[in-house]
Amino acid sequence: MKSPKPCARSISAVPRLITVRVGVLSGGGDCPGLNAVIRALVRKAERVHGDEVVGFLDAWDGVLTRRTVALNVEAMRGTLPRGGTVLGTRRGSPFDHDNGVEQVRSTMSDMGLDGLIVIGGNGSLSVAHLLHAEHGIPVVGIPKTIDNDIEGTDLTFGFTTAVQIATDAIDRLHTTAESHDRVMVVEVMGRHAGWIATHAGIAGGATVVLIPEHPFDIDQVCQRLVRRHSRGRFASIVVVAEGAVPVEGSIEMADPEVDRFGHQRLGGIGNLVAAEIGRRTGFETRPVLLGHVQRGGTPTAFDRVLSTRFGVAAIDAVHDGAWGQMVALHGDDIVTVDLATAAGRSRPVDMSLFHDVAEIFFA
Ligand code: F6P
């Protein structure tokens, strides 16, 4: 793995480009802060570098079918606080199509593009890495996902927004749980990483948090709830990450559904956990699946700032000829790292945060 390069504007051995014409796309699931990233890179591109930015609609579909929109400061006005993405997004990649890579290449050359900026999660960044490493296509990546599971960056934008939404929901569920003496099981997103669950669990004062990195024993979960109830605390919040898994043999799980790209479709473990808790303890238990509400709406101030810093750094990286790199947050610094760092991996939650902090508050 190559070491990170600080984004001070002095990286390059490659000659700097004076002005560029660059394409931008957002891939994978949407995420609060996408518009803020696009707005920032467009602003710096147009006002500082004198560049032209072309937006591709609906991710790689727009590149393959040449559906574009001109992006400029005027077009991006008012988008900083808006959730979603003005470009639209899709799952899928050029590798799903015969000659997909050649189509990307010909779109770029016919449109006179110097490079592509790909804003995406694990899937889109892996595609960007392959396009650059194996096909020589000039790309710069920007890590995006509410799941916060991208290797090479300390944080992705959208994560703190999802955590805030989940925490707000947990706060509300506490009062209804208390009124009815119920156990509320709150399922949050995150794919195979427990970042959202751990942070929202700590912030929301959960009774117990179940994450994919630490298979759960349903008997132990029930014992904790019974112990808590025996102390006269009847309302409990169980936060379960959508990718959480029971220890083998403890709960019967259905075979996972897989989407057309071969990704496991997650969601629903909260129903199963709630049913098991109710059956084993006799406590009235309700599942709440937060789902896509965690991806919607306005980004937190933190995510707006991170998105803005990523957008500015990405267009600078293009000017530095930092192809095959993605912008990243290391500590307080924005750096660039090789896209290979992120490709094909999922960054697990920091287990010391889980064991040394979150668990201290479990019943
Ligand atoms: O990666 C973001 C994410 O929201 C995951 O947390 C979740 O598993 C998945 O996307 C849901 O995908 P879709 O919007 O395709 O249902």
Short mmCIF file of N, CA and C in Angstrom, two decimals, residues 12-166:
data_model
loop_
_atom_site.label_atom_id
_atom_site.label_comp_id
_atom_site.label_asym_id
_atom_site.label_seq_id
_atom_site.Cartn_x
_atom_site.Cartn_y
_atom_site.Cartn_z
N SER A 12 3.06 16.80 -7.17
CA SER A 12 3.15 16.00 -8.35
C SER A 12 4.49 16.04 -9.06
N ALA A 13 4.85 14.85 -9.52
CA ALA A 13 5.94 14.78 -10.48
C ALA A 13 5.34 14.95 -11.87
N VAL A 14 4.04 14.64 -11.99
CA VAL A 14 3.33 14.75 -13.27
C VAL A 14 3.11 16.24 -13.52
N PRO A 15 3.30 16.72 -14.78
CA PRO A 15 3.10 18.15 -15.00
C PRO A 15 1.66 18.56 -14.69
N ARG A 16 1.47 19.71 -14.06
CA ARG A 16 0.13 20.19 -13.72
C ARG A 16 -0.64 20.54 -14.97
N LEU A 17 -1.94 20.23 -14.93
CA LEU A 17 -2.79 20.62 -16.05
C LEU A 17 -3.22 22.07 -15.81
N ILE A 18 -3.25 22.86 -16.85
CA ILE A 18 -3.58 24.28 -16.69
C ILE A 18 -5.09 24.43 -16.48
N THR A 19 -5.87 24.06 -17.47
CA THR A 19 -7.31 23.96 -17.25
C THR A 19 -7.73 22.58 -17.74
N VAL A 20 -8.83 22.08 -17.18
CA VAL A 20 -9.25 20.73 -17.57
C VAL A 20 -10.73 20.72 -17.92
N ARG A 21 -11.10 19.67 -18.64
CA ARG A 21 -12.51 19.34 -18.83
C ARG A 21 -12.67 17.99 -18.17
N VAL A 22 -13.48 17.97 -17.12
CA VAL A 22 -13.53 16.74 -16.32
C VAL A 22 -14.98 16.28 -16.16
N GLY A 23 -15.17 14.97 -16.16
CA GLY A 23 -16.51 14.40 -15.94
C GLY A 23 -16.66 13.97 -14.49
N VAL A 24 -17.89 14.09 -13.97
CA VAL A 24 -18.15 13.70 -12.57
C VAL A 24 -19.36 12.78 -12.54
N LEU A 25 -19.29 11.75 -11.71
CA LEU A 25 -20.47 10.92 -11.52
C LEU A 25 -20.56 10.47 -10.07
N SER A 26 -21.80 10.22 -9.63
CA SER A 26 -21.99 9.63 -8.30
C SER A 26 -22.53 8.22 -8.50
N GLY A 27 -21.91 7.24 -7.82
CA GLY A 27 -22.33 5.84 -8.01
C GLY A 27 -22.77 5.20 -6.70
N GLY A 28 -23.49 4.09 -6.81
CA GLY A 28 -23.95 3.36 -5.61
C GLY A 28 -25.14 4.04 -4.97
N GLY A 29 -25.33 3.79 -3.68
CA GLY A 29 -26.46 4.38 -2.96
C GLY A 29 -26.25 5.88 -2.75
N ASP A 30 -27.34 6.63 -2.69
CA ASP A 30 -27.17 8.07 -2.45
C ASP A 30 -26.75 8.28 -0.99
N CYS A 31 -26.43 9.54 -0.67
CA CYS A 31 -25.80 9.79 0.63
C CYS A 31 -25.84 11.29 0.90
N PRO A 32 -26.22 11.71 2.10
CA PRO A 32 -26.23 13.15 2.37
C PRO A 32 -24.82 13.74 2.22
N GLY A 33 -24.72 14.83 1.49
CA GLY A 33 -23.41 15.47 1.27
C GLY A 33 -22.94 15.35 -0.18
N LEU A 34 -23.63 14.52 -0.97
CA LEU A 34 -23.21 14.37 -2.38
C LEU A 34 -23.27 15.70 -3.12
N ASN A 35 -24.37 16.43 -2.94
CA ASN A 35 -24.49 17.71 -3.64
C ASN A 35 -23.44 18.71 -3.15
N ALA A 36 -23.13 18.63 -1.86
CA ALA A 36 -22.12 19.54 -1.32
C ALA A 36 -20.74 19.27 -1.95
N VAL A 37 -20.43 18.00 -2.19
CA VAL A 37 -19.16 17.64 -2.84
C VAL A 37 -19.14 18.21 -4.27
N ILE A 38 -20.22 17.97 -5.00
CA ILE A 38 -20.27 18.40 -6.40
C ILE A 38 -20.17 19.93 -6.47
N ARG A 39 -20.93 20.58 -5.60
CA ARG A 39 -20.92 22.06 -5.56
C ARG A 39 -19.49 22.58 -5.32
N ALA A 40 -18.78 21.94 -4.38
CA ALA A 40 -17.44 22.43 -4.02
C ALA A 40 -16.45 22.22 -5.16
N LEU A 41 -16.50 21.05 -5.77
CA LEU A 41 -15.51 20.81 -6.83
C LEU A 41 -15.80 21.68 -8.04
N VAL A 42 -17.09 21.91 -8.30
CA VAL A 42 -17.46 22.78 -9.43
C VAL A 42 -16.99 24.21 -9.16
N ARG A 43 -17.18 24.65 -7.93
CA ARG A 43 -16.79 26.03 -7.57
C ARG A 43 -15.29 26.25 -7.77
N LYS A 44 -14.50 25.31 -7.22
CA LYS A 44 -13.05 25.51 -7.34
C LYS A 44 -12.62 25.35 -8.80
N ALA A 45 -13.24 24.37 -9.48
CA ALA A 45 -12.89 24.13 -10.89
C ALA A 45 -13.13 25.39 -11.71
N GLU A 46 -14.33 25.96 -11.56
CA GLU A 46 -14.71 27.09 -12.41
C GLU A 46 -14.03 28.39 -11.99
N ARG A 47 -14.11 28.68 -10.68
CA ARG A 47 -13.67 30.00 -10.23
C ARG A 47 -12.16 30.12 -10.04
N VAL A 48 -11.51 29.00 -9.71
CA VAL A 48 -10.07 29.07 -9.45
C VAL A 48 -9.26 28.58 -10.64
N HIS A 49 -9.67 27.43 -11.20
CA HIS A 49 -8.86 26.84 -12.27
C HIS A 49 -9.33 27.21 -13.67
N GLY A 50 -10.58 27.69 -13.79
CA GLY A 50 -11.12 27.98 -15.12
C GLY A 50 -11.46 26.71 -15.90
N ASP A 51 -11.85 25.65 -15.18
CA ASP A 51 -12.15 24.36 -15.82
C ASP A 51 -13.60 24.28 -16.29
N GLU A 52 -13.86 23.20 -17.02
CA GLU A 52 -15.25 22.86 -17.38
C GLU A 52 -15.59 21.53 -16.73
N VAL A 53 -16.77 21.45 -16.11
CA VAL A 53 -17.17 20.20 -15.45
C VAL A 53 -18.46 19.69 -16.10
N VAL A 54 -18.41 18.40 -16.46
CA VAL A 54 -19.57 17.76 -17.06
C VAL A 54 -20.09 16.71 -16.09
N GLY A 55 -21.39 16.77 -15.78
CA GLY A 55 -21.96 15.76 -14.87
C GLY A 55 -22.57 14.63 -15.68
N PHE A 56 -22.27 13.40 -15.29
CA PHE A 56 -22.91 12.24 -15.93
C PHE A 56 -24.11 11.84 -15.10
N LEU A 57 -25.26 11.68 -15.77
CA LEU A 57 -26.49 11.33 -15.06
C LEU A 57 -26.56 9.83 -14.77
N ASP A 58 -27.07 9.50 -13.59
CA ASP A 58 -27.31 8.09 -13.24
C ASP A 58 -26.05 7.23 -13.31
N ALA A 59 -24.98 7.75 -12.76
CA ALA A 59 -23.74 6.99 -12.59
C ALA A 59 -23.18 6.49 -13.93
N TRP A 60 -22.73 5.24 -13.97
CA TRP A 60 -22.06 4.73 -15.19
C TRP A 60 -23.03 4.65 -16.36
N ASP A 61 -24.34 4.52 -16.08
CA ASP A 61 -25.32 4.51 -17.18
C ASP A 61 -25.17 5.77 -18.02
N GLY A 62 -24.97 6.89 -17.34
CA GLY A 62 -24.84 8.16 -18.05
C GLY A 62 -23.56 8.23 -18.88
N VAL A 63 -22.51 7.57 -18.40
CA VAL A 63 -21.26 7.55 -19.17
C VAL A 63 -21.44 6.69 -20.41
N LEU A 64 -22.08 5.54 -20.24
CA LEU A 64 -22.24 4.61 -21.37
C LEU A 64 -23.22 5.16 -22.41
N THR A 65 -24.24 5.88 -21.95
CA THR A 65 -25.25 6.36 -22.91
C THR A 65 -25.11 7.86 -23.18
N ARG A 66 -24.06 8.44 -22.65
CA ARG A 66 -23.72 9.86 -22.87
C ARG A 66 -24.83 10.82 -22.47
N ARG A 67 -25.43 10.56 -21.33
CA ARG A 67 -26.42 11.50 -20.80
C ARG A 67 -25.71 12.39 -19.79
N THR A 68 -25.66 13.67 -20.12
CA THR A 68 -24.85 14.58 -19.30
C THR A 68 -25.61 15.85 -18.96
N VAL A 69 -25.03 16.58 -18.02
CA VAL A 69 -25.54 17.90 -17.68
C VAL A 69 -24.31 18.78 -17.43
N ALA A 70 -24.39 20.03 -17.91
CA ALA A 70 -23.26 20.94 -17.65
C ALA A 70 -23.34 21.39 -16.21
N LEU A 71 -22.23 21.30 -15.50
CA LEU A 71 -22.22 21.70 -14.09
C LEU A 71 -21.43 22.99 -13.97
N ASN A 72 -22.08 23.99 -13.37
CA ASN A 72 -21.36 25.24 -13.12
C ASN A 72 -21.89 25.82 -11.81
N VAL A 73 -21.27 26.92 -11.40
CA VAL A 73 -21.61 27.50 -10.10
C VAL A 73 -23.10 27.82 -10.04
N GLU A 74 -23.64 28.38 -11.11
CA GLU A 74 -25.07 28.74 -11.13
C GLU A 74 -25.94 27.51 -10.93
N ALA A 75 -25.60 26.44 -11.67
CA ALA A 75 -26.42 25.22 -11.61
C ALA A 75 -26.42 24.61 -10.22
N MET A 76 -25.35 24.81 -9.47
CA MET A 76 -25.24 24.18 -8.15
C MET A 76 -25.74 25.07 -7.00
N ARG A 77 -26.22 26.27 -7.34
CA ARG A 77 -26.69 27.16 -6.28
C ARG A 77 -27.83 26.52 -5.48
N GLY A 78 -27.77 26.67 -4.16
CA GLY A 78 -28.85 26.19 -3.29
C GLY A 78 -28.76 24.70 -2.96
N THR A 79 -27.72 24.01 -3.45
CA THR A 79 -27.69 22.55 -3.27
C THR A 79 -26.92 22.10 -2.04
N LEU A 80 -26.20 23.02 -1.40
CA LEU A 80 -25.37 22.63 -0.24
C LEU A 80 -26.15 21.83 0.81
N PRO A 81 -27.35 22.28 1.21
CA PRO A 81 -28.05 21.52 2.26
C PRO A 81 -28.94 20.40 1.73
N ARG A 82 -28.97 20.21 0.41
CA ARG A 82 -29.93 19.23 -0.13
C ARG A 82 -29.41 17.81 -0.12
N GLY A 83 -30.24 16.88 0.39
CA GLY A 83 -29.87 15.47 0.36
C GLY A 83 -29.92 14.94 -1.06
N GLY A 84 -29.63 13.65 -1.24
CA GLY A 84 -29.65 13.03 -2.56
C GLY A 84 -28.53 13.55 -3.43
N THR A 85 -28.67 13.36 -4.74
CA THR A 85 -27.66 13.86 -5.67
C THR A 85 -28.33 14.42 -6.91
N VAL A 86 -27.94 15.60 -7.32
CA VAL A 86 -28.54 16.22 -8.51
C VAL A 86 -28.23 15.40 -9.76
N LEU A 87 -27.22 14.55 -9.67
CA LEU A 87 -26.83 13.76 -10.84
C LEU A 87 -27.61 12.45 -10.97
N GLY A 88 -28.29 12.07 -9.89
CA GLY A 88 -28.90 10.73 -9.89
C GLY A 88 -27.81 9.70 -9.67
N THR A 89 -28.20 8.52 -9.21
CA THR A 89 -27.19 7.48 -8.99
C THR A 89 -27.81 6.11 -9.22
N ARG A 90 -26.96 5.15 -9.49
CA ARG A 90 -27.39 3.77 -9.76
C ARG A 90 -26.32 2.83 -9.24
N ARG A 91 -26.71 1.58 -9.02
CA ARG A 91 -25.68 0.56 -8.82
C ARG A 91 -25.29 0.05 -10.21
N GLY A 92 -24.22 -0.74 -10.30
CA GLY A 92 -23.78 -1.27 -11.59
C GLY A 92 -22.51 -0.59 -12.06
N SER A 93 -21.90 -1.16 -13.13
CA SER A 93 -20.61 -0.65 -13.56
C SER A 93 -20.39 -0.95 -15.04
N PRO A 94 -19.39 -0.33 -15.67
CA PRO A 94 -19.10 -0.63 -17.08
C PRO A 94 -18.73 -2.09 -17.28
N PHE A 95 -18.23 -2.76 -16.22
CA PHE A 95 -17.81 -4.15 -16.36
C PHE A 95 -19.01 -5.09 -16.49
N ASP A 96 -20.24 -4.56 -16.27
CA ASP A 96 -21.43 -5.39 -16.45
C ASP A 96 -21.83 -5.48 -17.93
N HIS A 97 -21.14 -4.70 -18.79
CA HIS A 97 -21.54 -4.62 -20.20
C HIS A 97 -20.41 -5.09 -21.11
N ASP A 98 -20.76 -5.74 -22.22
CA ASP A 98 -19.74 -6.05 -23.23
C ASP A 98 -19.21 -4.71 -23.72
N ASN A 99 -17.94 -4.61 -23.89
CA ASN A 99 -17.30 -3.36 -24.36
C ASN A 99 -17.54 -2.16 -23.47
N GLY A 100 -17.95 -2.39 -22.22
CA GLY A 100 -18.24 -1.27 -21.33
C GLY A 100 -17.04 -0.33 -21.17
N VAL A 101 -15.86 -0.93 -21.00
CA VAL A 101 -14.67 -0.10 -20.78
C VAL A 101 -14.37 0.72 -22.03
N GLU A 102 -14.53 0.06 -23.21
CA GLU A 102 -14.28 0.80 -24.47
C GLU A 102 -15.27 1.95 -24.63
N GLN A 103 -16.51 1.71 -24.17
CA GLN A 103 -17.51 2.79 -24.26
C GLN A 103 -17.12 3.97 -23.36
N VAL A 104 -16.59 3.65 -22.17
CA VAL A 104 -16.15 4.73 -21.27
C VAL A 104 -15.05 5.52 -21.97
N ARG A 105 -14.12 4.77 -22.56
CA ARG A 105 -12.97 5.43 -23.21
C ARG A 105 -13.45 6.32 -24.36
N SER A 106 -14.39 5.78 -25.17
CA SER A 106 -14.79 6.58 -26.32
C SER A 106 -15.65 7.78 -25.89
N THR A 107 -16.47 7.62 -24.86
CA THR A 107 -17.22 8.78 -24.34
C THR A 107 -16.24 9.87 -23.94
N MET A 108 -15.20 9.46 -23.22
CA MET A 108 -14.25 10.46 -22.72
C MET A 108 -13.52 11.13 -23.87
N SER A 109 -13.10 10.35 -24.85
CA SER A 109 -12.33 11.01 -25.91
C SER A 109 -13.24 11.85 -26.81
N ASP A 110 -14.46 11.38 -27.11
CA ASP A 110 -15.37 12.17 -27.95
C ASP A 110 -15.78 13.47 -27.25
N MET A 111 -15.87 13.42 -25.91
CA MET A 111 -16.27 14.63 -25.18
C MET A 111 -15.07 15.47 -24.76
N GLY A 112 -13.90 15.03 -25.11
CA GLY A 112 -12.69 15.80 -24.79
C GLY A 112 -12.42 15.89 -23.30
N LEU A 113 -12.71 14.80 -22.58
CA LEU A 113 -12.51 14.83 -21.12
C LEU A 113 -11.07 14.43 -20.76
N ASP A 114 -10.48 15.18 -19.84
CA ASP A 114 -9.13 14.84 -19.36
C ASP A 114 -9.18 13.75 -18.29
N GLY A 115 -10.31 13.61 -17.64
CA GLY A 115 -10.40 12.60 -16.58
C GLY A 115 -11.80 12.54 -16.00
N LEU A 116 -11.97 11.60 -15.07
CA LEU A 116 -13.26 11.40 -14.40
C LEU A 116 -13.08 11.50 -12.89
N ILE A 117 -14.04 12.12 -12.24
CA ILE A 117 -14.08 12.08 -10.78
C ILE A 117 -15.24 11.17 -10.39
N VAL A 118 -14.93 10.10 -9.67
CA VAL A 118 -15.94 9.12 -9.29
C VAL A 118 -16.21 9.27 -7.79
N ILE A 119 -17.46 9.61 -7.47
CA ILE A 119 -17.84 9.74 -6.05
C ILE A 119 -18.61 8.47 -5.71
N GLY A 120 -18.03 7.64 -4.86
CA GLY A 120 -18.72 6.38 -4.62
C GLY A 120 -18.26 5.65 -3.38
N GLY A 121 -18.96 4.54 -3.12
CA GLY A 121 -18.61 3.67 -1.99
C GLY A 121 -17.65 2.58 -2.45
N ASN A 122 -17.63 1.48 -1.68
CA ASN A 122 -16.68 0.40 -1.98
C ASN A 122 -16.78 -0.07 -3.42
N GLY A 123 -18.02 -0.29 -3.90
CA GLY A 123 -18.21 -0.82 -5.25
C GLY A 123 -17.68 0.13 -6.30
N SER A 124 -18.13 1.40 -6.23
CA SER A 124 -17.74 2.37 -7.27
C SER A 124 -16.24 2.65 -7.24
N LEU A 125 -15.66 2.67 -6.05
CA LEU A 125 -14.22 2.95 -5.95
C LEU A 125 -13.41 1.76 -6.46
N SER A 126 -13.93 0.54 -6.28
CA SER A 126 -13.25 -0.64 -6.84
C SER A 126 -13.27 -0.58 -8.36
N VAL A 127 -14.42 -0.17 -8.91
CA VAL A 127 -14.53 -0.03 -10.36
C VAL A 127 -13.55 1.04 -10.85
N ALA A 128 -13.51 2.18 -10.14
CA ALA A 128 -12.61 3.26 -10.52
C ALA A 128 -11.15 2.78 -10.49
N HIS A 129 -10.83 1.99 -9.47
CA HIS A 129 -9.46 1.47 -9.36
C HIS A 129 -9.12 0.57 -10.56
N LEU A 130 -10.05 -0.34 -10.89
CA LEU A 130 -9.80 -1.25 -12.02
C LEU A 130 -9.67 -0.48 -13.33
N LEU A 131 -10.54 0.51 -13.52
CA LEU A 131 -10.49 1.29 -14.77
C LEU A 131 -9.13 1.97 -14.91
N HIS A 132 -8.60 2.43 -13.79
CA HIS A 132 -7.31 3.11 -13.86
C HIS A 132 -6.15 2.11 -13.93
N ALA A 133 -6.16 1.13 -13.00
CA ALA A 133 -5.00 0.24 -12.88
C ALA A 133 -4.88 -0.70 -14.08
N GLU A 134 -6.03 -1.18 -14.59
CA GLU A 134 -5.94 -2.18 -15.66
C GLU A 134 -6.24 -1.63 -17.04
N HIS A 135 -6.84 -0.43 -17.10
CA HIS A 135 -7.21 0.09 -18.42
C HIS A 135 -6.68 1.50 -18.65
N GLY A 136 -5.95 2.02 -17.70
CA GLY A 136 -5.27 3.32 -17.90
C GLY A 136 -6.21 4.51 -17.98
N ILE A 137 -7.44 4.36 -17.49
CA ILE A 137 -8.38 5.49 -17.57
C ILE A 137 -8.10 6.45 -16.40
N PRO A 138 -7.95 7.74 -16.69
CA PRO A 138 -7.59 8.69 -15.62
C PRO A 138 -8.78 9.00 -14.71
N VAL A 139 -8.72 8.52 -13.48
CA VAL A 139 -9.80 8.75 -12.52
C VAL A 139 -9.24 9.22 -11.19
N VAL A 140 -10.05 10.02 -10.50
CA VAL A 140 -9.80 10.39 -9.11
C VAL A 140 -11.06 9.99 -8.34
N GLY A 141 -10.92 9.41 -7.15
CA GLY A 141 -12.07 8.96 -6.38
C GLY A 141 -12.37 9.86 -5.19
N ILE A 142 -13.62 9.86 -4.80
CA ILE A 142 -14.04 10.54 -3.56
C ILE A 142 -14.88 9.53 -2.77
N PRO A 143 -14.45 9.19 -1.54
CA PRO A 143 -15.16 8.16 -0.77
C PRO A 143 -16.47 8.67 -0.18
N LYS A 144 -17.53 7.95 -0.47
CA LYS A 144 -18.88 8.35 -0.05
C LYS A 144 -19.62 7.15 0.50
N THR A 145 -20.17 7.22 1.66
CA THR A 145 -21.15 6.23 2.12
C THR A 145 -21.56 6.55 3.55
N ILE A 146 -22.83 6.32 3.83
CA ILE A 146 -23.27 6.46 5.23
C ILE A 146 -22.63 5.37 6.09
N ASP A 147 -22.17 4.27 5.46
CA ASP A 147 -21.69 3.11 6.23
C ASP A 147 -20.32 3.34 6.88
N ASN A 148 -19.56 4.31 6.39
CA ASN A 148 -18.22 4.63 6.91
C ASN A 148 -17.27 3.43 6.82
N ASP A 149 -17.44 2.59 5.80
CA ASP A 149 -16.69 1.33 5.78
C ASP A 149 -15.62 1.30 4.68
N ILE A 150 -15.08 2.48 4.32
CA ILE A 150 -14.07 2.51 3.25
C ILE A 150 -12.67 2.57 3.84
N GLU A 151 -11.83 1.62 3.43
CA GLU A 151 -10.44 1.61 3.89
C GLU A 151 -9.70 2.81 3.30
N GLY A 152 -8.80 3.40 4.07
CA GLY A 152 -7.96 4.47 3.54
C GLY A 152 -8.39 5.85 3.98
N THR A 153 -9.58 5.96 4.55
CA THR A 153 -10.02 7.26 5.07
C THR A 153 -10.59 7.06 6.47
N ASP A 154 -10.35 8.03 7.34
CA ASP A 154 -10.86 7.91 8.72
C ASP A 154 -12.37 8.06 8.76
N LEU A 155 -12.91 8.80 7.80
CA LEU A 155 -14.36 9.03 7.76
C LEU A 155 -14.82 9.19 6.33
N THR A 156 -16.07 8.82 6.09
CA THR A 156 -16.70 9.13 4.81
C THR A 156 -17.80 10.16 5.10
N PHE A 157 -18.10 11.01 4.11
CA PHE A 157 -19.19 11.96 4.36
C PHE A 157 -20.52 11.20 4.29
N GLY A 158 -21.50 11.69 5.02
CA GLY A 158 -22.81 11.01 5.08
C GLY A 158 -22.95 10.20 6.36
N PHE A 159 -21.81 9.78 6.91
CA PHE A 159 -21.85 8.93 8.11
C PHE A 159 -22.43 9.67 9.31
N THR A 160 -21.93 10.87 9.57
CA THR A 160 -22.41 11.55 10.80
C THR A 160 -23.90 11.91 10.65
N THR A 161 -24.34 12.13 9.41
CA THR A 161 -25.77 12.42 9.22
C THR A 161 -26.61 11.19 9.57
N ALA A 162 -26.18 10.03 9.07
CA ALA A 162 -26.93 8.79 9.34
C ALA A 162 -26.94 8.51 10.84
N VAL A 163 -25.80 8.74 11.50
CA VAL A 163 -25.73 8.50 12.95
C VAL A 163 -26.68 9.45 13.69
N GLN A 164 -26.73 10.70 13.23
CA GLN A 164 -27.63 11.67 13.89
C GLN A 164 -29.10 11.27 13.72
N ILE A 165 -29.43 10.82 12.50
CA ILE A 165 -30.83 10.41 12.24
C ILE A 165 -31.18 9.20 13.13
N ALA A 166 -30.26 8.24 13.22
CA ALA A 166 -30.52 7.05 14.04
C ALA A 166 -30.62 7.44 15.52
#
